[in-house]
XYZ file of C-alpha atoms in Angstrom:
485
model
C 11.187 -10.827 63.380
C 11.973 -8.089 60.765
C 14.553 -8.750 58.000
C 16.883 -5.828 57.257
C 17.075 -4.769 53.437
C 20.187 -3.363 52.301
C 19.311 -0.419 49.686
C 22.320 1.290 48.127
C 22.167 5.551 49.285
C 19.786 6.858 46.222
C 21.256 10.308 46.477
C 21.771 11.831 42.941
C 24.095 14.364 43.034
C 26.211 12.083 44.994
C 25.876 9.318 42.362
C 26.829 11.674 39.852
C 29.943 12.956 41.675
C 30.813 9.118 41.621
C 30.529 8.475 38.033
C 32.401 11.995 37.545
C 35.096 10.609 39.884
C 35.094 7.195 38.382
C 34.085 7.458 34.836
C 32.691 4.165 33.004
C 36.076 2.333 31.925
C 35.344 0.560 28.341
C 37.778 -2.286 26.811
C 37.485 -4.335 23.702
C 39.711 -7.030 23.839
C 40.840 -8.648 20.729
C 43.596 -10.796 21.881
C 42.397 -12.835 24.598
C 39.830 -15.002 22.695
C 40.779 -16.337 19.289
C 36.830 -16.674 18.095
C 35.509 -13.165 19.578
C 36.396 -9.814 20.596
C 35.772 -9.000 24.451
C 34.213 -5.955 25.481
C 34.718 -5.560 29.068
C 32.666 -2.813 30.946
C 33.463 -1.687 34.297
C 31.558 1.474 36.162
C 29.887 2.822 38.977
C 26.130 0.948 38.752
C 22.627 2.349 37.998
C 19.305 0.745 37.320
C 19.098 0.225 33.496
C 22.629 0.528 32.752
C 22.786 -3.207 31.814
C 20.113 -2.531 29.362
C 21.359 0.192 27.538
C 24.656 -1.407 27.515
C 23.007 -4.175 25.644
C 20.843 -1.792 23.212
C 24.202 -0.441 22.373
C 25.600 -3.472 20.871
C 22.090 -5.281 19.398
C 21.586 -1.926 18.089
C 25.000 -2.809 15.875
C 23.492 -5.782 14.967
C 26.733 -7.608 16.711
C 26.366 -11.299 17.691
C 26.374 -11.717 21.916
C 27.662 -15.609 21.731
C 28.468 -15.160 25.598
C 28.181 -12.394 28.727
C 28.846 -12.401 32.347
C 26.856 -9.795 34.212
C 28.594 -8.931 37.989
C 27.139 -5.341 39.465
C 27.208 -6.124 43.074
C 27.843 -3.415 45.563
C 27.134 -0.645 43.875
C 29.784 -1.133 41.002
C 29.362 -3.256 37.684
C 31.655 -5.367 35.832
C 30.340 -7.113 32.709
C 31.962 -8.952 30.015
C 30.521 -9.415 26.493
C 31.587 -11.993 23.717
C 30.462 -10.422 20.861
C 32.062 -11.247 16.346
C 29.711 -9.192 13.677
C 27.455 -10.316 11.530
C 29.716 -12.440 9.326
C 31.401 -14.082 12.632
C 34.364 -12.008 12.593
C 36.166 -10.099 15.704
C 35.665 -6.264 16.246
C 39.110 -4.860 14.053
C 37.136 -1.154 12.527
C 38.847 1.526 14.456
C 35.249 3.652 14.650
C 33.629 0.776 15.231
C 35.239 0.365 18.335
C 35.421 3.783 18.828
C 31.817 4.138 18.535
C 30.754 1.209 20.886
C 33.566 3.262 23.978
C 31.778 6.592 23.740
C 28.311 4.967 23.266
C 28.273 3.256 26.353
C 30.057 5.768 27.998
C 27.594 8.537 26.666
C 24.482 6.336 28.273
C 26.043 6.746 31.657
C 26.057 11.220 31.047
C 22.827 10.806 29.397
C 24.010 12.098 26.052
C 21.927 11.576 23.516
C 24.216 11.754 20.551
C 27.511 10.324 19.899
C 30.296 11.664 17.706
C 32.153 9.120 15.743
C 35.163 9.374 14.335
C 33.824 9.283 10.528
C 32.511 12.303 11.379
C 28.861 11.766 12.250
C 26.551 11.764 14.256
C 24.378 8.386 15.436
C 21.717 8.662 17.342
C 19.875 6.042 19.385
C 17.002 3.469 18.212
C 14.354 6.165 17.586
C 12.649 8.740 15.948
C 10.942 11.279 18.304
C 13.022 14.089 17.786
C 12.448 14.830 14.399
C 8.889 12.636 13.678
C 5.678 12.091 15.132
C 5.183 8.427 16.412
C 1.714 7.048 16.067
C 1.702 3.761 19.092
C -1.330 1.051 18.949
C -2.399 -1.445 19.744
C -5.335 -3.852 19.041
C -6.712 -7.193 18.580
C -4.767 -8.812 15.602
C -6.691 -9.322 12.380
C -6.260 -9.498 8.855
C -5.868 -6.095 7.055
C -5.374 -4.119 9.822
C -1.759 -2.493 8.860
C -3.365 -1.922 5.051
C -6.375 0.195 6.574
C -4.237 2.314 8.744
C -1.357 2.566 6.242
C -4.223 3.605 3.666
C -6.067 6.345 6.001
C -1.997 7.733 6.824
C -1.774 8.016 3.086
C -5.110 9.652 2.693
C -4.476 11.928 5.151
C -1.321 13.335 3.697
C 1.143 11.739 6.885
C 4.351 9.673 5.135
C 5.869 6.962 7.086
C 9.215 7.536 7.726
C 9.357 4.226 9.234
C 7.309 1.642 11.225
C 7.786 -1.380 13.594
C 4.849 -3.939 14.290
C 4.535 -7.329 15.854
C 1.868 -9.395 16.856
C 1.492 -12.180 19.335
C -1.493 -14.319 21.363
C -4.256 -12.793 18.769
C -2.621 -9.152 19.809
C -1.068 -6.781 17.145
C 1.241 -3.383 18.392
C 3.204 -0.992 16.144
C 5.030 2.070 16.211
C 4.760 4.309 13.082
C 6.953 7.778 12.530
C 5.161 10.011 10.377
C 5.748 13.206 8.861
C 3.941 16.085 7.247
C 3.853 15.723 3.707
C 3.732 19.015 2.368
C 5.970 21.047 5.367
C 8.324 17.291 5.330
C 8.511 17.700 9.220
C 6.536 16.663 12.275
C 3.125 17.139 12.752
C 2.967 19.827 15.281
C -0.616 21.742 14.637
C -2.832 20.174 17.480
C -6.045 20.104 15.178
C -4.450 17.686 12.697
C -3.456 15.143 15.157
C -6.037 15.405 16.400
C -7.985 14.547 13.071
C -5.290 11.684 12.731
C -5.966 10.486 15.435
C -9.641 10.303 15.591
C -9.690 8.507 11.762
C -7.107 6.030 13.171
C -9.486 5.188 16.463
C -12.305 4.580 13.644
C -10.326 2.472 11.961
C -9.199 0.154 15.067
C -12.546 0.243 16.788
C -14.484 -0.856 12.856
C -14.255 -4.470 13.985
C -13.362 -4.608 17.790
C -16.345 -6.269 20.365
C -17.585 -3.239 22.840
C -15.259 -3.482 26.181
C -12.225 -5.004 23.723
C -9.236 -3.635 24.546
C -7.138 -0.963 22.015
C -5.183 2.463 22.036
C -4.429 4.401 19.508
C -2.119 7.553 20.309
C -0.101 10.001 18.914
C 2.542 11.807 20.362
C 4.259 15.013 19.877
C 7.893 15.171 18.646
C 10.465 14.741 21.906
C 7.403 13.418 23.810
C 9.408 10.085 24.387
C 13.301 9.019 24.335
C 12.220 5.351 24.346
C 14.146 3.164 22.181
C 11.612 1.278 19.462
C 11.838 -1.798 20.471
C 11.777 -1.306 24.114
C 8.670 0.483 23.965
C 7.086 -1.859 21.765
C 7.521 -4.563 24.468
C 5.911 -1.792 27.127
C 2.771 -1.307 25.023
C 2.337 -5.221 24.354
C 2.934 -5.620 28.238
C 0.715 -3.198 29.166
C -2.346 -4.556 26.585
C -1.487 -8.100 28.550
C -0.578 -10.089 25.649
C 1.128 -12.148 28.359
C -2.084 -13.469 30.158
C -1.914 -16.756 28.394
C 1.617 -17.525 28.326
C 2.496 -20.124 31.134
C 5.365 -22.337 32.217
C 5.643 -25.579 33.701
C 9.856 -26.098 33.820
C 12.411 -28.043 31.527
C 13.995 -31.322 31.922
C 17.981 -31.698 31.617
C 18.072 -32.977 27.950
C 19.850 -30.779 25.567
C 17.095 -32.123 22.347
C 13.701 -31.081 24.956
C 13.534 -27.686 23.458
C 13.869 -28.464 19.812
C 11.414 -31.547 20.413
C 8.652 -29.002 22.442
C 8.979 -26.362 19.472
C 8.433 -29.614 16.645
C 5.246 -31.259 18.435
C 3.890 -27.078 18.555
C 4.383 -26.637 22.027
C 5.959 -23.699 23.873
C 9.614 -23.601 23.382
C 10.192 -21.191 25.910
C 10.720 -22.215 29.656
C 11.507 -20.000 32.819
C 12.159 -21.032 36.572
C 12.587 -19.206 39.498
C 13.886 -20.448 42.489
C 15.242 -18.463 45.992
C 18.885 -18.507 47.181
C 18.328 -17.914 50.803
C 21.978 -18.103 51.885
C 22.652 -14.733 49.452
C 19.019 -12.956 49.125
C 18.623 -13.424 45.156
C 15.618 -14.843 43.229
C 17.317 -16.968 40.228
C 15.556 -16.837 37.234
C 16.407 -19.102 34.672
C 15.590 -19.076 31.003
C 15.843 -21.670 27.877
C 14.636 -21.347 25.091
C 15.785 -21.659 21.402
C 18.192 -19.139 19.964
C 17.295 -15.898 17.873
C 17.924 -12.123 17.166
C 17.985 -10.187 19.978
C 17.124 -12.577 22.700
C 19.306 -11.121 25.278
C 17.871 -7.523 24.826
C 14.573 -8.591 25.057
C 14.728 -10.301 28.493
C 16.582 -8.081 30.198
C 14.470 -5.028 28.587
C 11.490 -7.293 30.622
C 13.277 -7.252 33.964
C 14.432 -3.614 33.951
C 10.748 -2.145 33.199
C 9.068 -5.127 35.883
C 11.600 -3.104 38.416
C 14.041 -5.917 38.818
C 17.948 -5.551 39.076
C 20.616 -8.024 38.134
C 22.992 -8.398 40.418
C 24.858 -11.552 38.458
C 24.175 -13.024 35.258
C 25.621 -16.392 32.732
C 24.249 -15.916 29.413
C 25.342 -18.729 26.975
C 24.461 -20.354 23.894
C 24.705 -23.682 21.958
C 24.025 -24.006 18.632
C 20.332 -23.608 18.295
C 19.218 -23.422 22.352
C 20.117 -20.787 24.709
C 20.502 -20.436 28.471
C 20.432 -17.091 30.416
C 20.459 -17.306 34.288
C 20.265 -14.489 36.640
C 19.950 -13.360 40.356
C 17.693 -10.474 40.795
C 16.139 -8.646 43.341
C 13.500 -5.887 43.364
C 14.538 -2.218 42.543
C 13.180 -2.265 46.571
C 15.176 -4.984 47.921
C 12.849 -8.025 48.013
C 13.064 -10.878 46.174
C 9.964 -13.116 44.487
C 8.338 -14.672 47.324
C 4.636 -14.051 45.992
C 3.556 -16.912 43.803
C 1.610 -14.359 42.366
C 4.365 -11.934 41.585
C 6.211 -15.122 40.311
C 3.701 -16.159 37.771
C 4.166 -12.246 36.433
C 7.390 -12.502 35.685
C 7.402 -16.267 34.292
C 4.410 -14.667 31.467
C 6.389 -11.911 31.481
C 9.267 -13.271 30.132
C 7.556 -16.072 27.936
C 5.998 -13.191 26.028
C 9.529 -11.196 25.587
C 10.538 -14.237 24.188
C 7.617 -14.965 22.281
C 7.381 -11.378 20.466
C 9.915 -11.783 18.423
C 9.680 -15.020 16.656
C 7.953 -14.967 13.380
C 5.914 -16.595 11.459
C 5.306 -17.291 7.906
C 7.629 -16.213 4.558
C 9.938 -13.403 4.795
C 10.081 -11.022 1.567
C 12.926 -8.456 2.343
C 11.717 -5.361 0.222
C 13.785 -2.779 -1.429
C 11.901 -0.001 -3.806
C 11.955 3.655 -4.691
C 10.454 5.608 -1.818
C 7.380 7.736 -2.216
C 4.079 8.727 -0.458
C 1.700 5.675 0.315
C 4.040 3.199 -0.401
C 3.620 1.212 2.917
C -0.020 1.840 1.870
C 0.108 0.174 -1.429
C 2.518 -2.953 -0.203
C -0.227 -3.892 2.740
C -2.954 -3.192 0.004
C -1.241 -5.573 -2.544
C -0.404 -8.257 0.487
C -4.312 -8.503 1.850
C -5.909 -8.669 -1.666
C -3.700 -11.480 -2.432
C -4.888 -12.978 0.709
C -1.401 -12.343 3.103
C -1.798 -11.249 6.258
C 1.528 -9.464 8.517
C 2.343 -11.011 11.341
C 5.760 -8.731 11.639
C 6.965 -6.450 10.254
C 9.966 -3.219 10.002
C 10.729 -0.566 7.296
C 12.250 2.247 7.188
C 13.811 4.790 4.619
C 17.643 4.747 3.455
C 18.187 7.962 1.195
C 15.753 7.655 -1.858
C 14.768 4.123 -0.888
C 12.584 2.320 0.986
C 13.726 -1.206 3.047
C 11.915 -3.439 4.922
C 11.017 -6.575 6.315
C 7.767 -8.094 6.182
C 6.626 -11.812 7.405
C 3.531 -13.080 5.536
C 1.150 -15.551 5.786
C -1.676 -17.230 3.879
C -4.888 -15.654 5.449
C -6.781 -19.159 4.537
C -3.604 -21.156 6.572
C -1.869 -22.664 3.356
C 1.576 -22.262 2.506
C 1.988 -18.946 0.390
C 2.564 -20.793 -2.977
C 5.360 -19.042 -5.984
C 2.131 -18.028 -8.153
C 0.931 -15.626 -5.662
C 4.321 -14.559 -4.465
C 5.335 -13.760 -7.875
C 2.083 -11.579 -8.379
C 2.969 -9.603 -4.909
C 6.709 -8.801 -6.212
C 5.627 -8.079 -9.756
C 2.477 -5.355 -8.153
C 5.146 -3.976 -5.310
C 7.927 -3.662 -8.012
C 11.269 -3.247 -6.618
C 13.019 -5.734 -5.401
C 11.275 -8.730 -3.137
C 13.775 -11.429 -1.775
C 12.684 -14.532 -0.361
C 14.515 -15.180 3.064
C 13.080 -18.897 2.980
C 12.026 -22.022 1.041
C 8.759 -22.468 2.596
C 6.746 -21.576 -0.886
C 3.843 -24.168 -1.990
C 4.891 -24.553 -5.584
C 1.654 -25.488 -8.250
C 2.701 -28.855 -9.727
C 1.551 -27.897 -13.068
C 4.064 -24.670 -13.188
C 7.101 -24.486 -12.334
C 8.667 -21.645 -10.075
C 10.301 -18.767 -12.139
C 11.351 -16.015 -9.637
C 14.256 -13.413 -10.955
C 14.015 -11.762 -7.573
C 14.420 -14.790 -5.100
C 17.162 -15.512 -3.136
C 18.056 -18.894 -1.339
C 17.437 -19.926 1.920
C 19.142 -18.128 4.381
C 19.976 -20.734 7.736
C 22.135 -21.658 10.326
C 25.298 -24.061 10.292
C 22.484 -26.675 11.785
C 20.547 -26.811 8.910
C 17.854 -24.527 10.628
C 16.046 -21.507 9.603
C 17.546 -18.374 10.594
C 15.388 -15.774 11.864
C 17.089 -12.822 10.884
C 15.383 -10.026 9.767
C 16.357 -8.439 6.651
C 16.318 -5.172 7.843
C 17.156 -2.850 11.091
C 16.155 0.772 12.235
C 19.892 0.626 14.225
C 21.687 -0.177 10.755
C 20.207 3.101 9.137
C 22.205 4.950 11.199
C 25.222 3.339 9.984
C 24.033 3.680 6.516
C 25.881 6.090 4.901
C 29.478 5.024 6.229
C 31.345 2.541 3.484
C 31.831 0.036 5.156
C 28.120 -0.842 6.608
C 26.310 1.074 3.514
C 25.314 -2.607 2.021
C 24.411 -4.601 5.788
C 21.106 -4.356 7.115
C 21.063 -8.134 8.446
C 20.401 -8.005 12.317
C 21.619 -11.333 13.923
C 21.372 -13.411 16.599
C 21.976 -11.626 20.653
C-alpha cells in the first residue's frame, strides 16, 4: 500500500503573488511580558525563512531566552522572547524599526535595509565588496600564522576573518583586499597566485589522500551569511563522522555532570509521531551564543522543514524540540539517515564552544597585523582554536581563544609577553591563567572574569562581524559582546 505525501503547490510566481497579497506582518511586543520584549512573526511560509528570521536577531547579538515555531499549512507564526545584551526589553525606536524591515526584507530578497538613522546594514558578510578566501584542513599548530604570513607577503589585507576548529578539523573564512588598489582582487592571475601559495601552505604537512580545500572566490560569488557557510564547509569536510549520541536521562544536573567527567554534553533523539507524520528531534545540551542559529542553520541545509518548534532554556542547559519533515515529505525512517542528522547536529553544537583563554584584542589597524598576532601567539607556544576579527574604522577587534601548544594552562608570564609584543589592548575574558609562584601577576590590560549569574564561564565572544554594522550608530558604537541565542 502506497502512502500519500502532501507537498504544498511549489509554483513561484504564485508564491510570490501570496506574499505580495499577504505581506510578512512583524510585531514587537513590549507589554505583554514584564522580563522580555515579544517579537511575533506571522507570514506566508518558505523553506529557510525560519533561519533567516533567526540570523536577523543573533546577528543583533539579542538574547532568544524562549521561541515557539508554528508554520503549518503553508503559513508561519513564530514567537520570539528576546532582552539585549544587558537583559533589557527592546525600547530603541530603530532598533525595532530595523528588526520589522529586516525580516520583512528577507521575505523580497532585499539585500539591504534602510534604517531610520539613516544607514544602510547589510547582512553577515562580505562578498560584495571583498574577496573571501574558504579552507579547510586538518587542525594543527601554526596553521592561521603561515597563511596570515603568506596573505601579508603577498600584498592581500584582511579585512576580516572567521575560523573554528573541531574533531582535529580547522575551517575559516578570510575577506581580503588588494593592498595597493584597497578593493577586491579581481585580476584572475593573482588569485590565482594566491591561491596556489595558500594550497602549498595547507598541503606542507597534510598525509597524501588527507582531506583539504583551499578556494578563493570572486566578489558577489556567494550571498552566504559567515557563519552559515562556515558550518557548510565543516559539514561538507565531515568533521561530524565521530560525533555520536546515545540519549539523556530526565535529571536536570546529567548535562552539567557529562560536560565535568569530559564527556559529550550534547544529546539528540529522534523519535516518529505516526498519528501526525513528523520526526521529533530533540536536543539538550548546555547553553551558549548562538545555539539556536546553529541548529536550525543544520536542519535547513540537511533539507529538513520545521513545521513546530519549543525552544527553552534554564539557567545553564537548554532544550529545543522540533517536528520536521523532509523538504520532500518523508520523515526519518532510515537509521542511516537518522544517525546523519544526530552527528549532524552534535557537531553544530560542538563548533562553537571554545576552548582555552580568551584575549579580546583591540589595536591600530595596518597591513599584516593578523600576521604578526598569529606569529607572536605560535612562538610563544599558543595555538587558535577560534577565532573572529574584523576592522572598526582605524582599528582592528577581535577575538581569539588560545591554548598552550604543550597542554598547560597559559600562565600570566607568557600572557603578559603576548600583550606587551601585540601592543594594543589584550583583555582577558577569563581567570584560567597558571600564575608562577615566585612572581606575582601584574597585568594593566586584564579584565575580570566575565560569567553567568551561576557562577559559570560565559562563552561570549568579545567580538561580532553583525555588531560592525551597527558600529557607527551612538548607541551600539561601544558593544561588540555577542550573547547567548
Amino acid at each position: 500500500m502506497e502512502i500519500a505525501v502532501y507537498k504544498p503547490y511549489g509554483d513561484h510566481e504564485f508564491q510570490s503573488l501570496i506574499e505580495r497579497i499577504h505581506p510578512p506582518r512583524v510585531c514587537i511586543d513590549n507589554d505583554t511580558c514584564r522580563n522580555c520584549s515579544i517579537v511575533k512573526v506571522d507570514s506566508a511560509n518558505k523553506h529557510g525563512i525560519l533561519l533567516e528570521m533567526v540570523q536577523v536577531l543573533t546577528d543583533l547579538d539579542l538574547l532568544i531566552l524562549r521561541s515557539y515555531i508554528c508554520s503549518d499549512g503553508g503559513w508561519l507564526m513564530d514567537v520570539f522572547h528576546v532582552t539585549d545584551q544587558l537583559g533589557n526589553k527592546i525600547t530603541d525606536e530603530s532598533l525595532i524599526l530595523y528588526i520589522e524591515q529586516a525580516i520583512c526584507a528577507s521575505r523580497r530578497g532585499s539585500r539591504e535595509v534602510q534604517t531610520c538613522a539613516g544607514r544602510n546594514v547589510r547582512p553577515r558578510q562580505f562578498s560584495m565588496e571583498h574577496t573571501a578566501m574558504e579552507m579547510t584542513a586538518t587542525d594543527r599548530p601554526g596553521l592561521m600564522s603561515e597563511i596570515s604570513a603568506v596573505l601579508a607577503e603577498l600584498g592581500c589585507h584582511v579585512s576580516g576573518a572567521v575560523a573554528w576548529t573541531h574533531n582535529n578539523r580547522a575551517a575559516c573564512i578570510v575577506y581580503l583586499e588588494d593592498d595597493l588598489k584597497h578593493g577586491p582582487i579581481m585580476d584572475p592571475y593573482r588569485v590565482a597566485q594566491i591561491q596556489a601559495q595558500l594550497e602549498n601552505v595547507v598541503e606542507a604537512h597534510h598525509y597524501e589522500g588527507e582531506r583539504r580545500s583551499v578556494r578563493l572566490s570572486a566578489p558577489a560569488a556567494s550571498q552566504t551569511h559567515t557563519e552559515r557557510r562556515l558550518h557548510q564547509l565543516m559539514a561538507a569536510d565531515r568533521d561530524y563522522e565521530k560525533c555520536c549520541s546515545c540519549g539523556y536521562d530526565s535529571s536536570e544536573d546529567d548535562v552539567a555532570h557529562r560536560q565535568k567527567k569530559g564527556c559529550n554534553s550534547t544529546e539528540v533523539k529522534i523519535e516518529n509521531c505516526k498519528e501526525k507524520g513528523y520526526s521529533i528531534v530533540t536536543v539538550r545540551s548546555m547553553d551558549r551564543p548562538k545555539l539556536l542559529f546553529d541548529t536550525i542553520c543544520t536542519l535547513t541545509d540537511l533539507q529538513y522543514v520545521v513545521f513546530h518548534a519549543s525552544i527553552s532554556s534554564f539557567e545553564s542547559i537548554a532544550f529545543q524540540e522540533y517536528y520536521v519533515r523532509h523538504k520532500n515529505g518523508w520523515t526519518l525512517h532510515s537509521e542511516s539517515e537518522r544517525r546523519r542528522i544526530i552527528q549532524n547536529l552534535m557537531a553544530a553544537t560542538e563548533r562553537r564552544v571554545s576552548h582555552g583563554l580568551r584575549l579580546d584584542v583591540t589595536t591600530q589597524n595596518r597591513v599584516g597585523l593578523l600576521a604578526d598576532i598569529t606569529r607572536v601567539f605560535r612562538e610563544n607556544g599558543l595555538s587558535i582554536s577560534r577565532t573572529e576579527v574584523g576592522v572598526q574604522g582605524e582599528k582592528a577587534v577581535g577575538t581569539f581563544y588560545v591554548k598552550d601548544t604543550s597542554g598547560q594552562a597559559v600562565n600570566s608570564e607568557t600572557l603578559e609577553t603576548v600583550r606587551r609584543e601585540i601592543g594594543g589592548t589584550v583583555l582577558v575574558a577569563n581567570e584560567s591563567l597558571k600564575r608562577p609562584s615566585s612572581q606575582p601577576t601584574n597585568l594593566s590590560n586584564t579584565s575580570p572574569s566575565l560569567s553567568t549569574s551561576s557562577g559559570k564561564q560565559d562563552d561570549k565572544p568579545g567580538f561580532s562581524l553583525g555588531s560592525m554594522f551597527w558600529s557607527q550608530l551612538e548607541w551600539l558604537s561601544s558593544n561588540f559582546r555577542p550573547i547567548k541565542s
